[in-house]
Short mmCIF file of C-alpha atoms in Angstrom, two decimals:
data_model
loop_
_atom_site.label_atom_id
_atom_site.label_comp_id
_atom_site.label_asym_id
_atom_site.label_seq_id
_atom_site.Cartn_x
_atom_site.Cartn_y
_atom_site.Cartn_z
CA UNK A 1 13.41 -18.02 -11.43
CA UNK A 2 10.68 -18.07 -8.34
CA UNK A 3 7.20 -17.40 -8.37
CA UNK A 4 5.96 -14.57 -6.49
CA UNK A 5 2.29 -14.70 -5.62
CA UNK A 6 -0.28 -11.58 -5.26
CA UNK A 7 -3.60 -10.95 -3.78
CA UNK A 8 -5.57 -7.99 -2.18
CA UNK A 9 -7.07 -10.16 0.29
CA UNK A 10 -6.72 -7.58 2.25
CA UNK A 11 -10.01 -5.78 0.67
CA UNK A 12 -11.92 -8.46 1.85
CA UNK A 13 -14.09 -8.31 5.15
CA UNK A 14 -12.00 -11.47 6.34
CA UNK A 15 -9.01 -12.99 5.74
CA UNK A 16 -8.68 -16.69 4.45
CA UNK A 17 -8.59 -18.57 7.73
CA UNK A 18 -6.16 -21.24 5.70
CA UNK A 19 -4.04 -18.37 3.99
CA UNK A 20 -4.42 -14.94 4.79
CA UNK A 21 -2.88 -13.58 1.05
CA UNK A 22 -1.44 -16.12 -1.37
CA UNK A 23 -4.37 -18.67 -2.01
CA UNK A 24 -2.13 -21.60 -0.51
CA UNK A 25 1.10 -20.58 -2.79
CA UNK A 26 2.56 -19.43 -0.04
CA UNK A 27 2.90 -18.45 3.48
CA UNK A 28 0.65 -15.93 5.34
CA UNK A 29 1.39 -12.71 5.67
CA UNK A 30 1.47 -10.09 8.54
CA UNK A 31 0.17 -6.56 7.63
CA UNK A 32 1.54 -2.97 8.64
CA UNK A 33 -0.06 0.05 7.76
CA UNK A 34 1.38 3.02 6.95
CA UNK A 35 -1.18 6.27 6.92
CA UNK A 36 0.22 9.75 5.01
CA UNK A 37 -1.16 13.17 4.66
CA UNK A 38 -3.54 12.92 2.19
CA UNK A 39 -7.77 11.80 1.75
CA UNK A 40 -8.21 8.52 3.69
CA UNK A 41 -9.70 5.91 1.60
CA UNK A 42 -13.33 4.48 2.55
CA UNK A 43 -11.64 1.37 3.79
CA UNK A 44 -9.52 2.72 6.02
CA UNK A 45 -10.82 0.39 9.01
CA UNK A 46 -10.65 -2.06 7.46
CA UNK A 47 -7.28 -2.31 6.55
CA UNK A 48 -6.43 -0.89 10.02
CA UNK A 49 -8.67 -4.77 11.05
CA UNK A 50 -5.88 -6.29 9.03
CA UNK A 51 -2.17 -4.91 9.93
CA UNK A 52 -1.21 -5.49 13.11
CA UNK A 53 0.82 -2.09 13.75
CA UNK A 54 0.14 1.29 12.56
CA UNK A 55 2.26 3.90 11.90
CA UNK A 56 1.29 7.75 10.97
CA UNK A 57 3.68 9.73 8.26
CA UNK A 58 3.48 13.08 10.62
CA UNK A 59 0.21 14.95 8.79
CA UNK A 60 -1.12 11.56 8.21
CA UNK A 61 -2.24 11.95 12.07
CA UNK A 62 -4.61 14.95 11.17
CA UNK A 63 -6.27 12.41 8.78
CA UNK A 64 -6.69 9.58 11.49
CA UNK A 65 -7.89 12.18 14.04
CA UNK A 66 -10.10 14.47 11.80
CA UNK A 67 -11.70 11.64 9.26
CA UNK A 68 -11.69 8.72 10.53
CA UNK A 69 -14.69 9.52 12.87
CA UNK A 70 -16.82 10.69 9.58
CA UNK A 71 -16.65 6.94 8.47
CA UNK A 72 -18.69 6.14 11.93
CA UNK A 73 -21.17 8.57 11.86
CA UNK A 74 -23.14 6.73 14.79
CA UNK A 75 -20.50 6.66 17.02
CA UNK A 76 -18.79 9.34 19.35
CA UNK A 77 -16.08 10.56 17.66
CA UNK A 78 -14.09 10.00 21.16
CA UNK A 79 -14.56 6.96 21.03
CA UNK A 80 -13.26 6.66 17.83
CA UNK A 81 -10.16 8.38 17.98
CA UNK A 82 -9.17 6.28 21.51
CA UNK A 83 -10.14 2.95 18.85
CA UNK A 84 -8.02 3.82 16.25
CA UNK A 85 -5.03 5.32 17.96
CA UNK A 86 -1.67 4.60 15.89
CA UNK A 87 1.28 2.80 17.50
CA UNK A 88 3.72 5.49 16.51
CA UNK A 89 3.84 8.64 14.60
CA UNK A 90 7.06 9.40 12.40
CA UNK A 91 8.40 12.10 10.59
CA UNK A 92 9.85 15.70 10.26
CA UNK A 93 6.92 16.82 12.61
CA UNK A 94 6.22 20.02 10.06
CA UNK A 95 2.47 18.63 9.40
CA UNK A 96 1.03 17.42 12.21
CA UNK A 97 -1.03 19.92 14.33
CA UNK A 98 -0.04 20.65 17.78
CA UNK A 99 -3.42 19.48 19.35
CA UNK A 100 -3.21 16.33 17.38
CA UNK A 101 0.32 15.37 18.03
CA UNK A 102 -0.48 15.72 22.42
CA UNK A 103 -3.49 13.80 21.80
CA UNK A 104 -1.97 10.75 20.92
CA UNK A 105 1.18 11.30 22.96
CA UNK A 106 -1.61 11.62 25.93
CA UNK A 107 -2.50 7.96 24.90
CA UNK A 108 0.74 6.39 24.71
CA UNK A 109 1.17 6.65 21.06
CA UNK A 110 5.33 6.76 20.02
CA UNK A 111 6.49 10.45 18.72
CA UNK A 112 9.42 9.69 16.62
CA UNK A 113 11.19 12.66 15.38
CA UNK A 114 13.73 12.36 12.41
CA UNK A 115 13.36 16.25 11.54
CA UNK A 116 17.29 15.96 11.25
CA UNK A 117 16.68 13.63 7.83
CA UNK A 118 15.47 15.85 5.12
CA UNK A 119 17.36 13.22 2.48
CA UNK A 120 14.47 11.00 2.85
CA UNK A 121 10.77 11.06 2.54
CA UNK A 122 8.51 10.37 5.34
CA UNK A 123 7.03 7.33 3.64
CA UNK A 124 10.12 6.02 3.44
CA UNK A 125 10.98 6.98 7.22
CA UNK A 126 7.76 4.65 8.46
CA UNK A 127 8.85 1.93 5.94
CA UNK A 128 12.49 1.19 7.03
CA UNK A 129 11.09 2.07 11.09
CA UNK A 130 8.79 -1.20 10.15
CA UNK A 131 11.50 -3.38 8.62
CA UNK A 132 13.26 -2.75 11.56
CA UNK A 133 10.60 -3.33 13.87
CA UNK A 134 8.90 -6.52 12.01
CA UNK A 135 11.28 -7.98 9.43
CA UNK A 136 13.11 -10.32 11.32
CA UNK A 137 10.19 -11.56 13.67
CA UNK A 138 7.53 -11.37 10.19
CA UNK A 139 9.39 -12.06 7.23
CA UNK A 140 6.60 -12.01 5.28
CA UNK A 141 5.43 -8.70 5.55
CA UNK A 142 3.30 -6.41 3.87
CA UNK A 143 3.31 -2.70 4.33
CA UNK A 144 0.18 -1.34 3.15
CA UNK A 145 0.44 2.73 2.57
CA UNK A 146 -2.82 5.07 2.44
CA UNK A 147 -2.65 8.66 1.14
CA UNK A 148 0.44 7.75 -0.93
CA UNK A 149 -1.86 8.68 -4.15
CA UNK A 150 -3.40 11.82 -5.22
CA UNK A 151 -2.24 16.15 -4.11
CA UNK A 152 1.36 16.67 -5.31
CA UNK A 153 2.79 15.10 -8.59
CA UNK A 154 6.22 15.05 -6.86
CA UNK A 155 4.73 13.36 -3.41
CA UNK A 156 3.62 11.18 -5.76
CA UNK A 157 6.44 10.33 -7.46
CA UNK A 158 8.91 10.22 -4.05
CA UNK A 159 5.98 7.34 -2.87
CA UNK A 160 6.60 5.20 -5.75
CA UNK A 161 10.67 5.50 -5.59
CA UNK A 162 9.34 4.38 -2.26
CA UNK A 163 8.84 1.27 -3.80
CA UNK A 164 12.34 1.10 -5.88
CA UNK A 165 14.20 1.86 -2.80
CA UNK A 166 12.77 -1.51 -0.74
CA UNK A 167 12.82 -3.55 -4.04
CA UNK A 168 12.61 -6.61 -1.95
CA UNK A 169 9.76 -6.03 0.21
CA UNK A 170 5.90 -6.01 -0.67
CA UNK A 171 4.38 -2.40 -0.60
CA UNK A 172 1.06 -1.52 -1.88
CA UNK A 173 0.35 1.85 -2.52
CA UNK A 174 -3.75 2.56 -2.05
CA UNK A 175 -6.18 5.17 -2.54
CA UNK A 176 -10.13 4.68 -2.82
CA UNK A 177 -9.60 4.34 -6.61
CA UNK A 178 -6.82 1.96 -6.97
CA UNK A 179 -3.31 -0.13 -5.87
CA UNK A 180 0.18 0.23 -7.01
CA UNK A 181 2.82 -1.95 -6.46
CA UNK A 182 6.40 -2.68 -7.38
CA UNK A 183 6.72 -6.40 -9.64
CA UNK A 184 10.70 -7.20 -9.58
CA UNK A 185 12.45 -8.55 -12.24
CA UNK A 186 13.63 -11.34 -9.92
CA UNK A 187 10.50 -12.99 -9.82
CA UNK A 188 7.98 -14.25 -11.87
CA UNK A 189 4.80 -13.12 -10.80
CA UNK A 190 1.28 -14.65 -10.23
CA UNK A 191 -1.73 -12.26 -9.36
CA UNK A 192 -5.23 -13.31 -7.80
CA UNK A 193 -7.58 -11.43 -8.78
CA UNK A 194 -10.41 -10.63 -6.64
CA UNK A 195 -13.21 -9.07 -9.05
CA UNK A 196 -15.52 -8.51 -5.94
CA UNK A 197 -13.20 -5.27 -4.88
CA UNK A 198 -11.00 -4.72 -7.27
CA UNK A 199 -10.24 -4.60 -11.69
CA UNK A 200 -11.48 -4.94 -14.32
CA UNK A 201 -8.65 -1.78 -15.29
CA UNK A 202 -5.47 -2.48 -14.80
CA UNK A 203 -1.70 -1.59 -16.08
CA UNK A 204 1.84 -2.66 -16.09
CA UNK A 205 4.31 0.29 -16.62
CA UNK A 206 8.23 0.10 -16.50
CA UNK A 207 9.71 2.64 -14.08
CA UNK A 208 13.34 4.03 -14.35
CA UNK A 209 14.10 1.91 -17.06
CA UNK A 210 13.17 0.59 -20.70
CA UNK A 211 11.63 -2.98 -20.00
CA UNK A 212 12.92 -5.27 -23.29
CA UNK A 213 10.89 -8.44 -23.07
CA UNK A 214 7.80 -8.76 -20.72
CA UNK A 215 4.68 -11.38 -21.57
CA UNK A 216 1.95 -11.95 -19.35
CA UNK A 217 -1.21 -14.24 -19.18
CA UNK A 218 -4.84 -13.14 -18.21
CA UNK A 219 -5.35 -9.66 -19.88
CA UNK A 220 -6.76 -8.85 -22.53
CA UNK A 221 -4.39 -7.52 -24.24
CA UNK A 222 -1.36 -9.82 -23.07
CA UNK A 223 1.99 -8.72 -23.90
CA UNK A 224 4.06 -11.59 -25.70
CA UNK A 225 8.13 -10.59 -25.38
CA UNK A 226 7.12 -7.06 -25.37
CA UNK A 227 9.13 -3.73 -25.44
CA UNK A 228 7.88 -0.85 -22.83
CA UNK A 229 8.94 2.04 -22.43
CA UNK A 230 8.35 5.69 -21.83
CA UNK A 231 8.01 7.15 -25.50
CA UNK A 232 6.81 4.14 -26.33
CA UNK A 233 5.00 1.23 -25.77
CA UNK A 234 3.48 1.54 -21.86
CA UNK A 235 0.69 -1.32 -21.17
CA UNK A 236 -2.02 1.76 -19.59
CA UNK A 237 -5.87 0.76 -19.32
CA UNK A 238 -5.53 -2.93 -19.97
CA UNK A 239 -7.86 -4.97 -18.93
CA UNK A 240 -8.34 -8.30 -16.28
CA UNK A 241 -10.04 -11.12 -18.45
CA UNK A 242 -9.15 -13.96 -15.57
CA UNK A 243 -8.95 -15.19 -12.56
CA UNK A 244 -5.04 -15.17 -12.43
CA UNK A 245 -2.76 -12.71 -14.02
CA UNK A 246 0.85 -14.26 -14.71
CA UNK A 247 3.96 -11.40 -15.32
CA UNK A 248 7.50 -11.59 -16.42
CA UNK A 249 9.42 -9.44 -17.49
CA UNK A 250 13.25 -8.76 -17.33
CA UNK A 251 12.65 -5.34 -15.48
CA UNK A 252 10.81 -4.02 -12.57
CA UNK A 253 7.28 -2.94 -13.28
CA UNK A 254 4.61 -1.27 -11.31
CA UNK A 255 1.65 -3.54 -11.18
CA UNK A 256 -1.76 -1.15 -11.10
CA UNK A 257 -5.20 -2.35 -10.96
CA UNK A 258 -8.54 -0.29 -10.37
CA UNK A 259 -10.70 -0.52 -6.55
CA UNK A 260 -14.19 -1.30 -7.16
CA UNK A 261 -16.41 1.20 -5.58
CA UNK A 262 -19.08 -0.10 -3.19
#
């Protein structure tokens, strides 16, 4: 089975100039960023530095427009919004304020309305309008999602099936307290840990389905051929003892770890 290699290098003022994510396991990756209706993390521009397009979830515009000038407080907030104007906006338009959505259209942002698809979320709208866009050009991509954590328990919940639906691409789910991501079962996976920005609390919890055997490396307290499941066993406020965190497991787990504050 393959390795699959994590890092939130993408917390970091800079990117390795050698390997922008995988600490030379792997190729560099090319970052999207996806921005939904909820509280805009503190980092916001700086992920927005990283991803090289950026795509609003309808309401997710408000929070560009209305919050992303408070993180400048020197600056005009003008001058701002015309810095940190999104590609494209998608969604069932039902969020978004009128004001905001002219705005952008009055800088050349991209409206795209899919008000017609109420089967699918509109996290999962900007994610397949981004493999479509960069997946054949960028193949490996990460898609990192903002305000996909926090308000609604069943938001919540449609963001992380989110992350069963595209098994097979990287998706990190981020708020200003902590990251979620999907591990697959057809990997084994190695995670760099960057104690500057993020740990020590972390968790691995199976999702739709009991996980029989899973052992990992670099907690402290590893799992060795472990049962989880809901009802159960569910590996919740572990802890990072190391450098490198090593998973496998013969079902998909979400992968959790804390956000240092500054």
């Amino acid at each position: 089975m393959s390795l699959l290699s994590h890092s939130s290098t993408f917390l970091l003022p800079n990117l390795p100039t050698d390997n922008n994510n995988n600490n030379n396991d792997g190729p560099p990756l090319t970052y999207a960023l996806i921005i939904l209706n909820q509280r805009l993390p503190r980092f916001t521009p700086l992920l927005w530095k990283h991803a090289q397009v950026h795509i609003c979830a309808d309401g997710g515009a408000n929070r560009v427009f209305d919050e992303l000038p408070g993180l400048f407080p020197n600056e005009e907030p003008c001058d701002i919004r015309k810095r940190y104007k999104p590609h494209a906006i998608k969604g069932d338009m039902d969020s978004i304020r009128t004001e905001v959505l002219d705005y952008y259209k009055s800088l050349g942002t991209k409206i795209i309305d899919e008000s017609q698809d109420q089967d699918t979320t509109d996290l999962h709208k900007c994610v397949a309008c981004i493999r479509d866009l960069l997946s054949l050009e960028h193949p490996n991509l990460c898609i990192l999602v903002t305000g996909a954590l926090g308000g609604r328990f069943d938001h919540e919940m449609g963001n992380i099936n989110v992350l069963c639906r595209f098994p097979s691409m990287r998706i990190i789910l981020l708020s200003d307290d902590c990251l979620i991501q999907l591990l697959p079962s057809t990997h084994h996976h190695k995670i760099h840990i960057h104690s500057s920005v993020e740990g020590p609390h972390c968790g691995l919890i199976p999702i739709g389905m009991v996980a029989g055997s899973t052992t990992t490396t670099g907690l402290k307290w590893n799992l060795d051929n472990t049962e989880m499941r809901f009802g159960g066993l569910v590996s919740t406020s572990n802890i990072v003892k190391e450098n490198i965190v090593t998973v496998q497991s013969d079902s998909d787990l979400l992968w959790t770890i804390s956000i240092k504050k500054e």
